[in-house]
Amino acid sequence: MSSDLYINASVTVKNGIVMRNGELYFKAGSEDPSSILAEIYEHLLPAYPKFYKMDQLSKLGWLATEILLGPEFRYKNYPADKVGIVLSNANASLDTDIRYYDTVKDIASPALFVYTLPNIVAGEISIRHRLKGENAFFIFDHFNAGFIQQYVSGLLNNDNLQACICGWVETLGKQLDAALFLVEKTPNAGAVGFTPAIMNQIYQ
């Protein structure tokens, strides 16, 4: 059993700047988080109406994953239960809760549905790409590359997974902050090692 694992793709979103594999992928014209997410979605043109139901946390994670995987991932013949998702953030659904209460504070009997919670982020990604592997969302006070690397390495080295989407997805106020990594056992041409140091370097 090999312990060599590789980051075959990475995506970071820092407000309106989207990087893929260390290169500029997209730069939004707006500074408003909702508008930035809409611009990224329109740039991708995925024709996925459920996108409009998502809260900002779900939209950010979903869009980052679309960019991360790209069209090439669809042609890899992994069983559905061998591709997992391990995400983390600090504020979970707090941002959506704040926005929700702002909309209903003057309504006596609100009839709004809050489409949120971290597990829905991973759930939307799983539905989109038909993934049935490990699905976890951890809460930390900062991006914890060491924990993510250790946890995901255990899943792949024990043959629970053959590939994993992992990283950090955070929204709060005007902040959009994501760093996702596609980790696999076999490297592609642009692969880098799956280590905390490299993950932190990509995130920063």
mmCIF file of C-alpha atoms in Angstrom:
data_model
loop_
_atom_site.group_PDB
_atom_site.id
_atom_site.type_symbol
_atom_site.label_atom_id
_atom_site.label_comp_id
_atom_site.label_asym_id
_atom_site.label_seq_id
_atom_site.Cartn_x
_atom_site.Cartn_y
_atom_site.Cartn_z
ATOM 1 C CA MET A 1 0.000 0.000 0.000
ATOM 2 C CA SER A 2 1.549 3.324 -1.108
ATOM 3 C CA SER A 3 1.421 6.393 1.084
ATOM 4 C CA ASP A 4 2.240 8.720 -1.836
ATOM 5 C CA LEU A 5 -0.734 10.968 -2.536
ATOM 6 C CA TYR A 6 -0.973 13.886 -4.938
ATOM 7 C CA ILE A 7 -2.856 17.131 -5.384
ATOM 8 C CA ASN A 8 -3.853 16.891 -9.030
ATOM 9 C CA ALA A 9 -5.890 20.114 -9.045
ATOM 10 C CA SER A 10 -6.443 23.059 -6.737
ATOM 11 C CA VAL A 11 -8.762 26.052 -6.656
ATOM 12 C CA THR A 12 -8.744 29.100 -4.434
ATOM 13 C CA VAL A 13 -11.394 31.814 -4.240
ATOM 14 C CA LYS A 14 -10.441 35.023 -2.445
ATOM 15 C CA ASN A 15 -13.432 37.290 -2.860
ATOM 16 C CA GLY A 16 -13.495 38.058 -6.616
ATOM 17 C CA ILE A 17 -10.200 36.356 -7.544
ATOM 18 C CA VAL A 18 -10.370 32.700 -8.611
ATOM 19 C CA MET A 19 -7.145 30.745 -9.120
ATOM 20 C CA ARG A 20 -6.906 27.219 -10.579
ATOM 21 C CA ASN A 21 -3.652 25.311 -10.306
ATOM 22 C CA GLY A 22 -1.784 28.507 -9.480
ATOM 23 C CA GLU A 23 -3.044 30.464 -12.479
ATOM 24 C CA LEU A 24 -5.711 33.156 -12.707
ATOM 25 C CA TYR A 25 -8.970 31.522 -13.752
ATOM 26 C CA PHE A 26 -11.459 34.373 -13.257
ATOM 27 C CA LYS A 27 -11.615 37.897 -11.877
ATOM 28 C CA ALA A 28 -15.010 39.315 -10.968
ATOM 29 C CA GLY A 29 -15.974 42.882 -11.769
ATOM 30 C CA SER A 30 -17.990 43.303 -8.575
ATOM 31 C CA GLU A 31 -17.020 43.496 -4.909
ATOM 32 C CA ASP A 32 -20.382 42.281 -3.613
ATOM 33 C CA PRO A 33 -20.277 38.557 -2.654
ATOM 34 C CA SER A 34 -23.668 37.720 -4.195
ATOM 35 C CA SER A 35 -22.711 39.411 -7.451
ATOM 36 C CA ILE A 36 -19.292 37.728 -7.483
ATOM 37 C CA LEU A 37 -20.878 34.286 -7.132
ATOM 38 C CA ALA A 38 -23.367 35.093 -9.889
ATOM 39 C CA GLU A 39 -20.534 36.237 -12.172
ATOM 40 C CA ILE A 40 -18.570 33.028 -11.596
ATOM 41 C CA TYR A 41 -21.689 30.948 -12.289
ATOM 42 C CA GLU A 42 -22.380 32.832 -15.534
ATOM 43 C CA HIS A 43 -18.746 32.374 -16.572
ATOM 44 C CA LEU A 44 -19.075 28.602 -16.088
ATOM 45 C CA LEU A 45 -22.483 28.362 -17.818
ATOM 46 C CA PRO A 46 -23.349 25.037 -16.146
ATOM 47 C CA ALA A 47 -27.161 25.369 -16.614
ATOM 48 C CA TYR A 48 -27.926 24.075 -13.124
ATOM 49 C CA PRO A 49 -31.131 25.764 -11.851
ATOM 50 C CA LYS A 50 -30.712 24.448 -8.295
ATOM 51 C CA PHE A 51 -27.820 26.893 -7.947
ATOM 52 C CA TYR A 52 -30.306 29.701 -7.334
ATOM 53 C CA LYS A 53 -31.783 27.932 -4.296
ATOM 54 C CA MET A 54 -28.450 27.669 -2.487
ATOM 55 C CA ASP A 55 -27.192 29.979 0.218
ATOM 56 C CA GLN A 56 -23.812 31.681 -0.308
ATOM 57 C CA LEU A 57 -21.838 28.982 1.505
ATOM 58 C CA SER A 58 -23.291 26.289 -0.748
ATOM 59 C CA LYS A 59 -22.798 28.393 -3.874
ATOM 60 C CA LEU A 60 -19.151 29.021 -3.058
ATOM 61 C CA GLY A 61 -18.360 25.352 -2.375
ATOM 62 C CA TRP A 62 -20.338 24.181 -5.394
ATOM 63 C CA LEU A 63 -18.707 26.640 -7.807
ATOM 64 C CA ALA A 64 -15.211 25.947 -6.491
ATOM 65 C CA THR A 65 -15.788 22.217 -7.020
ATOM 66 C CA GLU A 66 -17.053 22.745 -10.573
ATOM 67 C CA ILE A 67 -13.840 24.606 -11.369
ATOM 68 C CA LEU A 68 -11.672 22.135 -9.443
ATOM 69 C CA LEU A 69 -12.868 19.012 -11.238
ATOM 70 C CA GLY A 70 -13.157 20.452 -14.727
ATOM 71 C CA PRO A 71 -14.300 18.315 -17.653
ATOM 72 C CA GLU A 72 -11.379 15.883 -17.424
ATOM 73 C CA PHE A 73 -12.509 14.386 -14.113
ATOM 74 C CA ARG A 74 -15.721 13.058 -15.652
ATOM 75 C CA TYR A 75 -13.741 10.594 -17.714
ATOM 76 C CA LYS A 76 -12.059 8.906 -14.761
ATOM 77 C CA ASN A 77 -13.668 5.574 -13.982
ATOM 78 C CA TYR A 78 -13.857 5.754 -10.205
ATOM 79 C CA PRO A 79 -16.733 3.914 -8.517
ATOM 80 C CA ALA A 80 -19.162 6.435 -7.022
ATOM 81 C CA ASP A 81 -18.454 5.221 -3.491
ATOM 82 C CA LYS A 82 -14.697 5.707 -3.932
ATOM 83 C CA VAL A 83 -14.753 9.497 -4.330
ATOM 84 C CA GLY A 84 -15.250 11.483 -1.129
ATOM 85 C CA ILE A 85 -15.677 15.062 0.086
ATOM 86 C CA VAL A 86 -14.003 16.397 3.231
ATOM 87 C CA LEU A 87 -14.577 20.109 3.836
ATOM 88 C CA SER A 88 -14.100 22.547 6.691
ATOM 89 C CA ASN A 89 -14.757 26.129 7.748
ATOM 90 C CA ALA A 90 -15.111 28.354 10.794
ATOM 91 C CA ASN A 91 -18.527 29.975 10.676
ATOM 92 C CA ALA A 92 -20.675 27.179 9.231
ATOM 93 C CA SER A 93 -24.178 28.537 8.585
ATOM 94 C CA LEU A 94 -23.763 31.680 10.716
ATOM 95 C CA ASP A 95 -23.578 33.946 7.680
ATOM 96 C CA THR A 96 -26.799 32.522 6.237
ATOM 97 C CA ASP A 97 -28.524 32.724 9.619
ATOM 98 C CA ILE A 98 -27.647 36.423 9.898
ATOM 99 C CA ARG A 99 -28.964 37.108 6.400
ATOM 100 C CA TYR A 100 -32.120 35.124 7.125
ATOM 101 C CA TYR A 101 -32.940 37.013 10.313
ATOM 102 C CA ASP A 102 -32.367 40.325 8.549
ATOM 103 C CA THR A 103 -35.066 39.402 6.034
ATOM 104 C CA VAL A 104 -37.664 38.292 8.599
ATOM 105 C CA LYS A 105 -37.154 40.706 11.495
ATOM 106 C CA ASP A 106 -40.132 42.838 10.409
ATOM 107 C CA ILE A 107 -42.375 39.934 9.377
ATOM 108 C CA ALA A 108 -44.779 38.539 11.957
ATOM 109 C CA SER A 109 -45.092 35.071 10.416
ATOM 110 C CA PRO A 110 -42.239 34.415 8.008
ATOM 111 C CA ALA A 111 -42.653 31.655 5.462
ATOM 112 C CA LEU A 112 -39.054 31.380 4.292
ATOM 113 C CA PHE A 113 -36.962 28.250 4.018
ATOM 114 C CA VAL A 114 -33.297 28.473 4.996
ATOM 115 C CA TYR A 115 -31.353 26.352 2.518
ATOM 116 C CA THR A 116 -28.110 26.084 4.409
ATOM 117 C CA LEU A 117 -25.905 24.086 6.835
ATOM 118 C CA PRO A 118 -22.451 22.749 5.929
ATOM 119 C CA ASN A 119 -23.675 19.239 5.136
ATOM 120 C CA ILE A 120 -25.818 20.675 2.344
ATOM 121 C CA VAL A 121 -22.668 22.082 0.712
ATOM 122 C CA ALA A 122 -21.184 18.597 0.480
ATOM 123 C CA GLY A 123 -24.596 17.190 -0.408
ATOM 124 C CA GLU A 124 -25.024 19.482 -3.400
ATOM 125 C CA ILE A 125 -21.580 18.538 -4.676
ATOM 126 C CA SER A 126 -22.385 14.845 -4.230
ATOM 127 C CA ILE A 127 -25.671 15.166 -6.092
ATOM 128 C CA ARG A 128 -24.101 17.096 -8.960
ATOM 129 C CA HIS A 129 -21.294 14.587 -9.506
ATOM 130 C CA ARG A 130 -23.106 11.453 -8.237
ATOM 131 C CA LEU A 131 -20.589 10.791 -5.496
ATOM 132 C CA LYS A 132 -21.291 8.342 -2.673
ATOM 133 C CA GLY A 133 -17.983 8.178 -0.800
ATOM 134 C CA GLU A 134 -16.964 9.625 2.574
ATOM 135 C CA ASN A 135 -18.756 12.898 3.256
ATOM 136 C CA ALA A 136 -17.593 15.070 6.158
ATOM 137 C CA PHE A 137 -17.585 18.724 7.191
ATOM 138 C CA PHE A 138 -15.362 19.874 10.078
ATOM 139 C CA ILE A 139 -15.483 23.144 11.990
ATOM 140 C CA PHE A 140 -12.180 24.862 12.867
ATOM 141 C CA ASP A 141 -11.259 28.428 13.777
ATOM 142 C CA HIS A 142 -8.866 28.584 10.794
ATOM 143 C CA PHE A 143 -7.790 26.578 7.748
ATOM 144 C CA ASN A 144 -6.240 23.449 9.278
ATOM 145 C CA ALA A 145 -4.161 21.850 6.531
ATOM 146 C CA GLY A 146 -2.534 19.363 8.902
ATOM 147 C CA PHE A 147 -5.806 17.819 10.039
ATOM 148 C CA ILE A 148 -7.264 17.682 6.524
ATOM 149 C CA GLN A 149 -4.104 16.041 5.164
ATOM 150 C CA GLN A 150 -4.029 13.457 7.949
ATOM 151 C CA TYR A 151 -7.741 12.636 7.720
ATOM 152 C CA VAL A 152 -7.860 12.378 3.918
ATOM 153 C CA SER A 153 -4.604 10.403 3.771
ATOM 154 C CA GLY A 154 -6.111 7.823 6.101
ATOM 155 C CA LEU A 155 -9.119 7.402 3.828
ATOM 156 C CA LEU A 156 -7.044 6.933 0.670
ATOM 157 C CA ASN A 157 -4.261 4.833 2.182
ATOM 158 C CA ASN A 158 -6.821 2.472 3.730
ATOM 159 C CA ASP A 159 -8.500 2.116 0.304
ATOM 160 C CA ASN A 160 -11.750 3.631 1.548
ATOM 161 C CA LEU A 161 -11.383 6.164 -1.285
ATOM 162 C CA GLN A 162 -9.512 6.486 -4.550
ATOM 163 C CA ALA A 163 -9.955 10.254 -4.806
ATOM 164 C CA CYS A 164 -11.093 13.036 -2.496
ATOM 165 C CA ILE A 165 -12.238 16.641 -2.821
ATOM 166 C CA CYS A 166 -11.048 18.399 0.314
ATOM 167 C CA GLY A 167 -10.312 21.801 1.783
ATOM 168 C CA TRP A 168 -11.873 24.977 3.136
ATOM 169 C CA VAL A 169 -15.060 26.905 2.260
ATOM 170 C CA GLU A 170 -15.901 30.068 4.192
ATOM 171 C CA THR A 171 -18.346 32.956 3.860
ATOM 172 C CA LEU A 172 -19.050 35.733 6.339
ATOM 173 C CA GLY A 173 -20.255 39.217 5.540
ATOM 174 C CA LYS A 174 -18.361 40.389 2.458
ATOM 175 C CA GLN A 175 -15.802 37.581 2.688
ATOM 176 C CA LEU A 176 -15.572 34.726 0.198
ATOM 177 C CA ASP A 177 -12.706 32.376 1.011
ATOM 178 C CA ALA A 178 -12.213 28.877 -0.390
ATOM 179 C CA ALA A 179 -9.341 26.482 -1.046
ATOM 180 C CA LEU A 180 -10.193 23.095 -2.537
ATOM 181 C CA PHE A 181 -7.871 20.257 -3.523
ATOM 182 C CA LEU A 182 -8.411 17.153 -5.645
ATOM 183 C CA VAL A 183 -6.304 14.421 -4.057
ATOM 184 C CA GLU A 184 -5.595 11.172 -5.902
ATOM 185 C CA LYS A 185 -3.222 8.224 -5.701
ATOM 186 C CA THR A 186 -1.886 8.627 -9.240
ATOM 187 C CA PRO A 187 -0.278 11.933 -10.239
ATOM 188 C CA ASN A 188 -1.122 13.847 -13.369
ATOM 189 C CA ALA A 189 1.312 16.063 -15.277
ATOM 190 C CA GLY A 190 0.922 19.036 -12.954
ATOM 191 C CA ALA A 191 0.657 17.167 -9.651
ATOM 192 C CA VAL A 192 2.231 18.360 -6.405
ATOM 193 C CA GLY A 193 2.661 16.477 -3.155
ATOM 194 C CA PHE A 194 -0.246 16.273 -0.733
ATOM 195 C CA THR A 195 1.392 17.889 2.297
ATOM 196 C CA PRO A 196 0.247 20.542 4.794
ATOM 197 C CA ALA A 197 3.058 22.864 3.666
ATOM 198 C CA ILE A 198 1.956 22.751 0.026
ATOM 199 C CA MET A 199 -1.728 23.112 0.955
ATOM 200 C CA ASN A 200 -0.939 26.186 3.058
ATOM 201 C CA GLN A 201 1.170 27.631 0.266
ATOM 202 C CA ILE A 202 -1.692 27.232 -2.216
ATOM 203 C CA TYR A 203 -4.205 28.638 0.268
ATOM 204 C CA GLN A 204 -2.063 31.706 0.985
#
